[in-house]
PDB file of C-alpha atoms in Angstrom:
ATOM      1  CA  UNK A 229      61.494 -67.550-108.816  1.00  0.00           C
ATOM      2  CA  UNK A 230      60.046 -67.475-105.134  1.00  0.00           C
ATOM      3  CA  UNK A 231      62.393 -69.401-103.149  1.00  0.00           C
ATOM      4  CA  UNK A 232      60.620 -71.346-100.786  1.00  0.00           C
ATOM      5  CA  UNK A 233      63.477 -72.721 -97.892  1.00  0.00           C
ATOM      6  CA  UNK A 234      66.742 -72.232 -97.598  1.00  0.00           C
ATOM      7  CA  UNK A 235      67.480 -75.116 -95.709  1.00  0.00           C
ATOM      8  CA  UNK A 236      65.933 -77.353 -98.906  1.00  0.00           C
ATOM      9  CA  UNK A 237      68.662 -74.969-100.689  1.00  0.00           C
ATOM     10  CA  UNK A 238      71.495 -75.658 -98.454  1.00  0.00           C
ATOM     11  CA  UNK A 239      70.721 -79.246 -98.435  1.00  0.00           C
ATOM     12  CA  UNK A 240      70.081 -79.504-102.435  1.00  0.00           C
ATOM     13  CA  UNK A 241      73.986 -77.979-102.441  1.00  0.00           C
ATOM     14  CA  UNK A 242      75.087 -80.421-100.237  1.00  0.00           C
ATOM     15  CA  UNK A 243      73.316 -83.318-102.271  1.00  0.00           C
ATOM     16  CA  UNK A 244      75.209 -81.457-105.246  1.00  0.00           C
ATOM     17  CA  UNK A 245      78.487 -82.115-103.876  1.00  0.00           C
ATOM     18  CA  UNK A 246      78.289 -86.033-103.779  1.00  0.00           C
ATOM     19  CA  UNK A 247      77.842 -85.947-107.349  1.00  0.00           C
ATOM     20  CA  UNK A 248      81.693 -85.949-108.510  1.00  0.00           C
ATOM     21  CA  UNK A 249      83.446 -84.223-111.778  1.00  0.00           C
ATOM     22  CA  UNK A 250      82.045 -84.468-115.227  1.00  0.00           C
ATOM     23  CA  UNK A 251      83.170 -87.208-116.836  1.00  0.00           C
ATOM     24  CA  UNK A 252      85.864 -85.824-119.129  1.00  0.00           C
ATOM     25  CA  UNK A 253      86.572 -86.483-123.272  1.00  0.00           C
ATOM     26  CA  UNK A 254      89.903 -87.518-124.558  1.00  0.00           C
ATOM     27  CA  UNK A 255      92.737 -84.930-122.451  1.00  0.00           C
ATOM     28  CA  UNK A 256      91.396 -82.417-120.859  1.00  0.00           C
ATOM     29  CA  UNK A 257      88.817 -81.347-122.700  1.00  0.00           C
ATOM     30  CA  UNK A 258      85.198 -81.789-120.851  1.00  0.00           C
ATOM     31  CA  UNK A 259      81.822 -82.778-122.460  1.00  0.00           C
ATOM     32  CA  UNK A 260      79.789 -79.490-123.836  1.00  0.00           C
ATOM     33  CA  UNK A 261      76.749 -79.832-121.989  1.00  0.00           C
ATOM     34  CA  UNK A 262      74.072 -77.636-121.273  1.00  0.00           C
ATOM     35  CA  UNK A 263      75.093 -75.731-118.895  1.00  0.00           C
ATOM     36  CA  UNK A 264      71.600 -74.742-116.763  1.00  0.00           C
ATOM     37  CA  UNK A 265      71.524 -76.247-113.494  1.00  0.00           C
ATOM     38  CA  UNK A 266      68.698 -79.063-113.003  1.00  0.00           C
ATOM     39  CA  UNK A 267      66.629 -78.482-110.106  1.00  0.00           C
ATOM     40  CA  UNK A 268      64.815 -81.714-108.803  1.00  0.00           C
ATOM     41  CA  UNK A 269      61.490 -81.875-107.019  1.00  0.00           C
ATOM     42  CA  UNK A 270      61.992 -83.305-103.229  1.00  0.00           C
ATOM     43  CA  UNK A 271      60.989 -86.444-102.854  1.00  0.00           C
ATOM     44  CA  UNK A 272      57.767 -87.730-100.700  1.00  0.00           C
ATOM     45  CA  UNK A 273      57.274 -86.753 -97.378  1.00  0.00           C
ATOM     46  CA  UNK A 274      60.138 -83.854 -97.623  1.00  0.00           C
ATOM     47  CA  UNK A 275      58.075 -82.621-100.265  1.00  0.00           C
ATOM     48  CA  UNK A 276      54.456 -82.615 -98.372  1.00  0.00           C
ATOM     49  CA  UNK A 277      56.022 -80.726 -95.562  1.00  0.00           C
ATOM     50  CA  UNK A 278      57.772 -77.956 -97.607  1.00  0.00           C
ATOM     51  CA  UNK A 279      54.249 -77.792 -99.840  1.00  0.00           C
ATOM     52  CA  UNK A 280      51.990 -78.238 -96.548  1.00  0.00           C
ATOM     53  CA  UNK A 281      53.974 -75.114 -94.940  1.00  0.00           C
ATOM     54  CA  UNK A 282      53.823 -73.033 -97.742  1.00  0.00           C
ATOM     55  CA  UNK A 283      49.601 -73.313 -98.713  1.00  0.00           C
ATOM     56  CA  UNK A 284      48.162 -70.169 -98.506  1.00  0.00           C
ATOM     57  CA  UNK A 285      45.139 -69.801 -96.259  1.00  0.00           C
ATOM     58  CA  UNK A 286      43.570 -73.136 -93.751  1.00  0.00           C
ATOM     59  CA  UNK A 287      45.419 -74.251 -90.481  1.00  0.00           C
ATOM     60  CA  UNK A 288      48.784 -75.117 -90.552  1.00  0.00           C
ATOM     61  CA  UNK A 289      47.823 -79.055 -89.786  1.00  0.00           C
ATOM     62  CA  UNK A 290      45.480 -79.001 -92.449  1.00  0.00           C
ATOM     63  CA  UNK A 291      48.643 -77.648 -95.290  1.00  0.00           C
ATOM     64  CA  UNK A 292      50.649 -79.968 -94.018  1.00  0.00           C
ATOM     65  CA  UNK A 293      48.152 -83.227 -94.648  1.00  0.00           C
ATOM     66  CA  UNK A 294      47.072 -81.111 -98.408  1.00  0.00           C
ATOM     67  CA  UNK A 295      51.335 -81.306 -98.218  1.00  0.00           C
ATOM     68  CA  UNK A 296      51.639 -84.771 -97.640  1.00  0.00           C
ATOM     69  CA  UNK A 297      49.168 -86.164-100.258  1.00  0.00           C
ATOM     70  CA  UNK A 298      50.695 -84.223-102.662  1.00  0.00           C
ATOM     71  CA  UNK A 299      54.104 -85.064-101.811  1.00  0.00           C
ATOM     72  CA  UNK A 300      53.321 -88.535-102.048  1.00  0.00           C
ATOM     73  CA  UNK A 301      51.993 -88.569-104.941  1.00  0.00           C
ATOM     74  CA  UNK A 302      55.170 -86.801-106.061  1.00  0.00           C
ATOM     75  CA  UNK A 303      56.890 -89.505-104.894  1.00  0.00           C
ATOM     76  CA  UNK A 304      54.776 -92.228-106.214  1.00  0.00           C
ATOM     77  CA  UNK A 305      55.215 -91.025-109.476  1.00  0.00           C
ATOM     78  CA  UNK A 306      58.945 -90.715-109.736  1.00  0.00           C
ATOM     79  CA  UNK A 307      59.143 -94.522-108.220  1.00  0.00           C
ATOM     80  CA  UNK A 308      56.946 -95.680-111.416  1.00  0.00           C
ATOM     81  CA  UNK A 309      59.292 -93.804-113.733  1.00  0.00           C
ATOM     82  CA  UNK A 310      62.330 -95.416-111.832  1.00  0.00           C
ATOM     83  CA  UNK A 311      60.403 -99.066-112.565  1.00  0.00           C
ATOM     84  CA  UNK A 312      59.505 -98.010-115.996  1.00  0.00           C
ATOM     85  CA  UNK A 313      63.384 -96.798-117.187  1.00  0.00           C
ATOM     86  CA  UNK A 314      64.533-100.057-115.266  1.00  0.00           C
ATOM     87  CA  UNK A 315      62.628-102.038-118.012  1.00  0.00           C
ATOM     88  CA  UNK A 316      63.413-100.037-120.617  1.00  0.00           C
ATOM     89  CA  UNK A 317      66.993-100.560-120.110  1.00  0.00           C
ATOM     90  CA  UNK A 318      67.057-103.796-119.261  1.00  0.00           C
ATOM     91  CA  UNK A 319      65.061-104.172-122.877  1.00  0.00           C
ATOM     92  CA  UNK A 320      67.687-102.516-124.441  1.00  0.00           C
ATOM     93  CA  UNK A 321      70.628-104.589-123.271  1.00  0.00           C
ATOM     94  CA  UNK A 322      68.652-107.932-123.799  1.00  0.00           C
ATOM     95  CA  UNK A 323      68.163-108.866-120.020  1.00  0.00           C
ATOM     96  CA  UNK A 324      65.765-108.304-117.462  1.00  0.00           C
ATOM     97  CA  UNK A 325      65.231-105.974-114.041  1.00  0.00           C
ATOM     98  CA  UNK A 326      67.248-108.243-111.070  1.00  0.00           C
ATOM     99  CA  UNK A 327      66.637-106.879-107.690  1.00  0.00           C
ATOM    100  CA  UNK A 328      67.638-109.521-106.113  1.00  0.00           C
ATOM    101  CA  UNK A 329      70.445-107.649-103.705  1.00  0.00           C
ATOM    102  CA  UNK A 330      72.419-111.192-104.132  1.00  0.00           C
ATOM    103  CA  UNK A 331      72.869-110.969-107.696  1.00  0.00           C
ATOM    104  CA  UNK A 332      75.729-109.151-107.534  1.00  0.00           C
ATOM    105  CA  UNK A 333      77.763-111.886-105.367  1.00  0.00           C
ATOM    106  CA  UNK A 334      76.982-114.779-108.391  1.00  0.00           C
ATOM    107  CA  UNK A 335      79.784-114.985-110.815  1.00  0.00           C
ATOM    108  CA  UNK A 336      77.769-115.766-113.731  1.00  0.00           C
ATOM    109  CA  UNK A 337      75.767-111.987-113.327  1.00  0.00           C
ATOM    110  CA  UNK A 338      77.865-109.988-115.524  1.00  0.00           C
ATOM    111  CA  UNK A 339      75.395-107.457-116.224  1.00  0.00           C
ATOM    112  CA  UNK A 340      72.698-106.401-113.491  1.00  0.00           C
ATOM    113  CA  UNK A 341      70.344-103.835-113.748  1.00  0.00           C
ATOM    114  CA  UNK A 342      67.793-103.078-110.618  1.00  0.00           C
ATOM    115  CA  UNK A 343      66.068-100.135-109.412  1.00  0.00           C
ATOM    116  CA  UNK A 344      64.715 -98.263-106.322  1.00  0.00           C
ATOM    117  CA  UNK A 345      62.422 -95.548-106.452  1.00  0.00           C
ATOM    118  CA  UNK A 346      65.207 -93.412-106.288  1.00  0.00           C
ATOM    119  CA  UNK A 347      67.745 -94.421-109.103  1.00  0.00           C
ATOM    120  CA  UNK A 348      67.974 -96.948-111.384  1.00  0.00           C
ATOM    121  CA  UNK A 349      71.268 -99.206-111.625  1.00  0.00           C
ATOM    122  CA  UNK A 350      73.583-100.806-114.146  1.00  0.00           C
ATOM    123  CA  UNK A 351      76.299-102.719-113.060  1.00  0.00           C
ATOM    124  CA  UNK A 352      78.975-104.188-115.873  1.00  0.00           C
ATOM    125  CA  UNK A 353      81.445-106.504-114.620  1.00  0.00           C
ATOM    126  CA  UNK A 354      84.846-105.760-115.111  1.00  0.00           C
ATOM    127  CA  UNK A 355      85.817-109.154-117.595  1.00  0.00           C
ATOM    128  CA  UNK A 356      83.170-108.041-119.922  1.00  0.00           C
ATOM    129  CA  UNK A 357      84.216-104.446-120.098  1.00  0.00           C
ATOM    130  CA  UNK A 358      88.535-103.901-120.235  1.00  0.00           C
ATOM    131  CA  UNK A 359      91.562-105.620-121.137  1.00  0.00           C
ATOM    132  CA  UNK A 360      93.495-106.787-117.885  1.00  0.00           C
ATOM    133  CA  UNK A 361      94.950-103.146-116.337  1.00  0.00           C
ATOM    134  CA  UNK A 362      93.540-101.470-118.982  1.00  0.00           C
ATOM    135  CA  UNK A 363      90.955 -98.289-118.527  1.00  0.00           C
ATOM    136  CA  UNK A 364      89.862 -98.669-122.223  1.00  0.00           C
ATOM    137  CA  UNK A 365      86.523-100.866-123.039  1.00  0.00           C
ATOM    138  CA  UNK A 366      86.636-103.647-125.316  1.00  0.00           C
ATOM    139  CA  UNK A 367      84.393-103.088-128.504  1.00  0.00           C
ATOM    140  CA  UNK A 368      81.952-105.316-127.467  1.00  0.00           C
ATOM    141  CA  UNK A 369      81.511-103.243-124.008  1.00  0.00           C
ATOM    142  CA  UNK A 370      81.563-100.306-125.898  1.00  0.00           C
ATOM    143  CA  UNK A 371      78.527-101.534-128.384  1.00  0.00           C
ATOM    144  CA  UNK A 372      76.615-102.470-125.189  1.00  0.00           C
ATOM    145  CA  UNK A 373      77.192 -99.612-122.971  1.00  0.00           C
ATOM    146  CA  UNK A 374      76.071 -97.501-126.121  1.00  0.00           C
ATOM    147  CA  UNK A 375      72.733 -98.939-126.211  1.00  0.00           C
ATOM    148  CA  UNK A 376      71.239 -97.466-122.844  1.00  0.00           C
ATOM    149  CA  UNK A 377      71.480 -93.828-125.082  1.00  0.00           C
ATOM    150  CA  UNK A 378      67.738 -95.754-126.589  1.00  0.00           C
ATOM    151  CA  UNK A 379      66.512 -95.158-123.451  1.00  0.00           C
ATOM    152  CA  UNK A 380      68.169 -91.343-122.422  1.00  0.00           C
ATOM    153  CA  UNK A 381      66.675 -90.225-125.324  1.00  0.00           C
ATOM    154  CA  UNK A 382      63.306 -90.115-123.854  1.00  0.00           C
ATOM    155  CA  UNK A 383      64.589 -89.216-120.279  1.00  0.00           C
ATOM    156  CA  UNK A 384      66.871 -86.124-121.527  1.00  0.00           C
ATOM    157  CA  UNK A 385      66.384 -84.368-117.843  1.00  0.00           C
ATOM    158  CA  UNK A 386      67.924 -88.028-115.719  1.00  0.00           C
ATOM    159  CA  UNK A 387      71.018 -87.548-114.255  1.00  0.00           C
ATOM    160  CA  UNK A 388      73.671 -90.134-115.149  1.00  0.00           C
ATOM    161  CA  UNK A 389      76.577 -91.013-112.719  1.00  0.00           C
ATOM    162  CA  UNK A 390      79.071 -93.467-113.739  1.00  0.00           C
ATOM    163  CA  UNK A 391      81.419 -95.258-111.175  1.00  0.00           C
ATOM    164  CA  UNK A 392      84.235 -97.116-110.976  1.00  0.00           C
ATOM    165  CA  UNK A 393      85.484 -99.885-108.497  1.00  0.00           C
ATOM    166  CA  UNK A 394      88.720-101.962-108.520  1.00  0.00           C
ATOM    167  CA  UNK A 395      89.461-105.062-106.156  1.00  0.00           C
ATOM    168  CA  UNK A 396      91.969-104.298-103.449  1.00  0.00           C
ATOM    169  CA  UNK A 397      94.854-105.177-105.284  1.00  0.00           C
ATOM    170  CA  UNK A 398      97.517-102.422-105.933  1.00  0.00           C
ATOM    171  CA  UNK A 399      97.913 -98.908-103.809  1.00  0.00           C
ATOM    172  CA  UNK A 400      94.504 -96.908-103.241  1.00  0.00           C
ATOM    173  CA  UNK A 401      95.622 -94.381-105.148  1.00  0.00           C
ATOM    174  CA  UNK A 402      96.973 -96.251-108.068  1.00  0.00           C
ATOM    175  CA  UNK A 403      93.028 -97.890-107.736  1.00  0.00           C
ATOM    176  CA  UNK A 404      91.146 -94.523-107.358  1.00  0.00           C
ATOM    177  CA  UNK A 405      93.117 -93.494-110.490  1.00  0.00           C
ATOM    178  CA  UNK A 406      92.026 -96.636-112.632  1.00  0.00           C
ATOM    179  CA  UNK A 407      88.675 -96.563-111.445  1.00  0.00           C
ATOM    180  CA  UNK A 408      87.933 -93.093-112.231  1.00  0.00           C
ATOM    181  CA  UNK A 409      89.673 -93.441-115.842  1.00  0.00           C
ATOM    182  CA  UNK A 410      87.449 -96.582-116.401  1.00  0.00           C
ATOM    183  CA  UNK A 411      84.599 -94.446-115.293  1.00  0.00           C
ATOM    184  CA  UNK A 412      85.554 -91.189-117.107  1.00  0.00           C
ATOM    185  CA  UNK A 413      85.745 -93.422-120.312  1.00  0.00           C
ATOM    186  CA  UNK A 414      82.337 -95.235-120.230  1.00  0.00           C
ATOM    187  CA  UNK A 415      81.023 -91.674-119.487  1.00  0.00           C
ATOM    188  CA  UNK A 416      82.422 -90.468-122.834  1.00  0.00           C
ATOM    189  CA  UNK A 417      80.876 -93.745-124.878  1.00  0.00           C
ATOM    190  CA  UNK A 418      77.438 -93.098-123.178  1.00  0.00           C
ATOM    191  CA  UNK A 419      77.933 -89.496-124.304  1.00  0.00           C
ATOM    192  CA  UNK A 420      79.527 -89.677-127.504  1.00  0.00           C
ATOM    193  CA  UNK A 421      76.395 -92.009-128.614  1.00  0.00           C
ATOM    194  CA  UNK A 422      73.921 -88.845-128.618  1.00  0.00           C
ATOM    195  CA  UNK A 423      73.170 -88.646-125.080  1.00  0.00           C
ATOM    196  CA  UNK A 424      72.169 -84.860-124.058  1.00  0.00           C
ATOM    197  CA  UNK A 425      71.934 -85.901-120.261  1.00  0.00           C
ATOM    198  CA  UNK A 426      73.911 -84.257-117.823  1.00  0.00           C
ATOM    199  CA  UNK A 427      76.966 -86.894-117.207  1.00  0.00           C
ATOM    200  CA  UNK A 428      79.131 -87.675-114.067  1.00  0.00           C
ATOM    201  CA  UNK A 429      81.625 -89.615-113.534  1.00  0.00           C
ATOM    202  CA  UNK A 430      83.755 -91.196-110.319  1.00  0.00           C
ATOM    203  CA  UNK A 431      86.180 -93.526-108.913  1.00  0.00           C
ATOM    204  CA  UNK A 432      85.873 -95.482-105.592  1.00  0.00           C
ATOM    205  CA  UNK A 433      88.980 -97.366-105.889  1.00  0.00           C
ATOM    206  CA  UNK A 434      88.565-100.336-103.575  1.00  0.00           C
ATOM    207  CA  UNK A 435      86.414 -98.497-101.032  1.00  0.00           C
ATOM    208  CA  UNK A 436      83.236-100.089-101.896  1.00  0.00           C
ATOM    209  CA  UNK A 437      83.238-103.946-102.366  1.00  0.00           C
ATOM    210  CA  UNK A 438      80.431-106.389-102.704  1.00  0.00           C
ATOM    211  CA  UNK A 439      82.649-108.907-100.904  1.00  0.00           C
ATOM    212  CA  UNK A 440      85.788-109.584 -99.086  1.00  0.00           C
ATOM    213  CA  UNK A 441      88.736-109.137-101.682  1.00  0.00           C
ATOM    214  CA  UNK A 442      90.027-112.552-100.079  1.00  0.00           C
ATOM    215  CA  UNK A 443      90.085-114.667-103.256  1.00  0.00           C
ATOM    216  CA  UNK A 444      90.529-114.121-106.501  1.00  0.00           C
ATOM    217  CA  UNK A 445      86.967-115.079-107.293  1.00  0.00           C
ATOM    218  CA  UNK A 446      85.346-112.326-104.982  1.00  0.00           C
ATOM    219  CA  UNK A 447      88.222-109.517-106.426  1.00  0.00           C
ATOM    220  CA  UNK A 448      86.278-110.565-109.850  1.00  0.00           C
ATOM    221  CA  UNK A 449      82.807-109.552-107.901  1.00  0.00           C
ATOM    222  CA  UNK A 450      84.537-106.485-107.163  1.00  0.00           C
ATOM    223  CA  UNK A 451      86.155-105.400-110.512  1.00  0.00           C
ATOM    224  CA  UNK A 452      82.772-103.135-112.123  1.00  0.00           C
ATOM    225  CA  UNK A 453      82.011-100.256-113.281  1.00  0.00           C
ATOM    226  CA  UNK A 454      78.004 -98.784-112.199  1.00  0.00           C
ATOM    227  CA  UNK A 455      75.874 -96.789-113.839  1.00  0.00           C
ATOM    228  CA  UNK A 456      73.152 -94.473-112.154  1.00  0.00           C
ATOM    229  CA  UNK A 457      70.392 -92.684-113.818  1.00  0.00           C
ATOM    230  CA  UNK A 458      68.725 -90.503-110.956  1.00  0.00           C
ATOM    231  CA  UNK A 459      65.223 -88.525-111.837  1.00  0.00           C
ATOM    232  CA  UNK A 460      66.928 -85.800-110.054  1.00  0.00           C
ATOM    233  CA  UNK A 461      69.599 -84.032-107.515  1.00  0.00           C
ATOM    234  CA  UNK A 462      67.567 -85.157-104.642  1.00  0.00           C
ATOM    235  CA  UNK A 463      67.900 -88.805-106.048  1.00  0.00           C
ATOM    236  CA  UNK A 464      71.699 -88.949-105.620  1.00  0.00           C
ATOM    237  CA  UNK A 465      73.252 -91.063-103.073  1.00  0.00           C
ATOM    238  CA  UNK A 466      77.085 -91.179-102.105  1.00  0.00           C
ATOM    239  CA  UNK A 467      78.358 -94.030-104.175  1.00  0.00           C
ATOM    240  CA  UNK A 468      81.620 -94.535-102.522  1.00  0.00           C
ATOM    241  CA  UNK A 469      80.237 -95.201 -99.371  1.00  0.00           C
TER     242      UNK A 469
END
């Protein structure tokens, strides 16, 4: 395979890094996934230019605009497939696509799902997922968070990235630790349902509310576990920050 940049290289490794540990089976033992590394398409714009400099033949200008057209189509396409997996899953866990970026400050939203054209997002609220201190869904969670493997199954090359996030109650450490078991284990039910994506899990502790941990009604906002399905390495964003 030609390699076309290094610095799209460099910077694909770099994206590579914010994706955190696989999510990990009961002790120690980690899921048995395909092993091949997924390389993603650049997205848009970074796309045109790395196509428009690398045309054979013409002016330089003139690859770059061929580039451009071509990288945003590139891009269009992979924000309809983010829209169309956003319904999808919604369908499959009997709600609809809220991208309202409110909806995840109103008490009664206990299951969100919205989308960019970069990743599409499922967030379950902690009270519908665990016991109180526990990292262990309920069976209920567990029946619901198996569901969105309907949808995987047609999207086998999405990456999924589950995270974690505890109010601010407790050390950080003793919170980084619960929120990356709580993510490690609804990594396992996504898997352990058929799903033959590549899966990732990770804890932000408290670093990343949606509001001030000032009352026990906003630690309740803050108490969730996310779920990420990105189209490709590009795609992933730092989730912690």
């Amino acid at each position: 395979m030609k390699l076309i940049n290094t610095k799209f290289l460099f910077s694909s490794a770099l994206i590579a890094t914010m994706i955190s540990g696989c999510a990990q089976k009961t002790g120690n033992e980690t899921y048995d996934q395909n092993q091949n590394a997924i390389i993603g398409t650049t997205l848009g714009a970074i796309a045109g230019v790395v196509l428009g400099n690398n045309v054979g033949g013409g002016s330089k200008s003139r690859n770059k605009v061929i580039g451009a057209v071509a990288g945003a189509a590139i891009g269009g396409a992979i924000g309809y497939s983010m829209d169309k997996q956003a319904k999808e899953v919604a369908q499959s866990l009997n709600t609809n696509v809220n991208n309202n970026p409110n909806a995840a400050l109103d008490p009664n939203q206990d299951l969100i799902v919205s989308n960019t054209d970069n990743y599409v997002k499922i967030m379950f609220r902690d009270d519908m997922m665990f016991e109180t201190n526990s990292a262990n869904p309920t069976a209920s969670a567990s029946a619901k968070i198996a569901k969105i493997n309907s949808v995987l199954q047609k999207y086998p090359n999405t990456l999924v990235q589950v995270v974690g996030h505890t109010d601010s109650r407790g050390s950080h450490s003793y919170n980084l630790n619960l929120s990356n078991q709580r993510a490690t284990n609804v990594g396992n039910i996504i898997f352990n349902s058929g799903a033959q994506n590549q899966i990732f899990s990770r804890g932000c502790s408290f670093d990343k509310p949606v509001a001030l941990n000032n009352s026990e009604a906003n630690m309740g906002l803050n108490r969730r576990v996310e779920v990420y399905l990105y189209p490709n390495q590009e795609s992933v964003i730092d989730v912690c920050k």
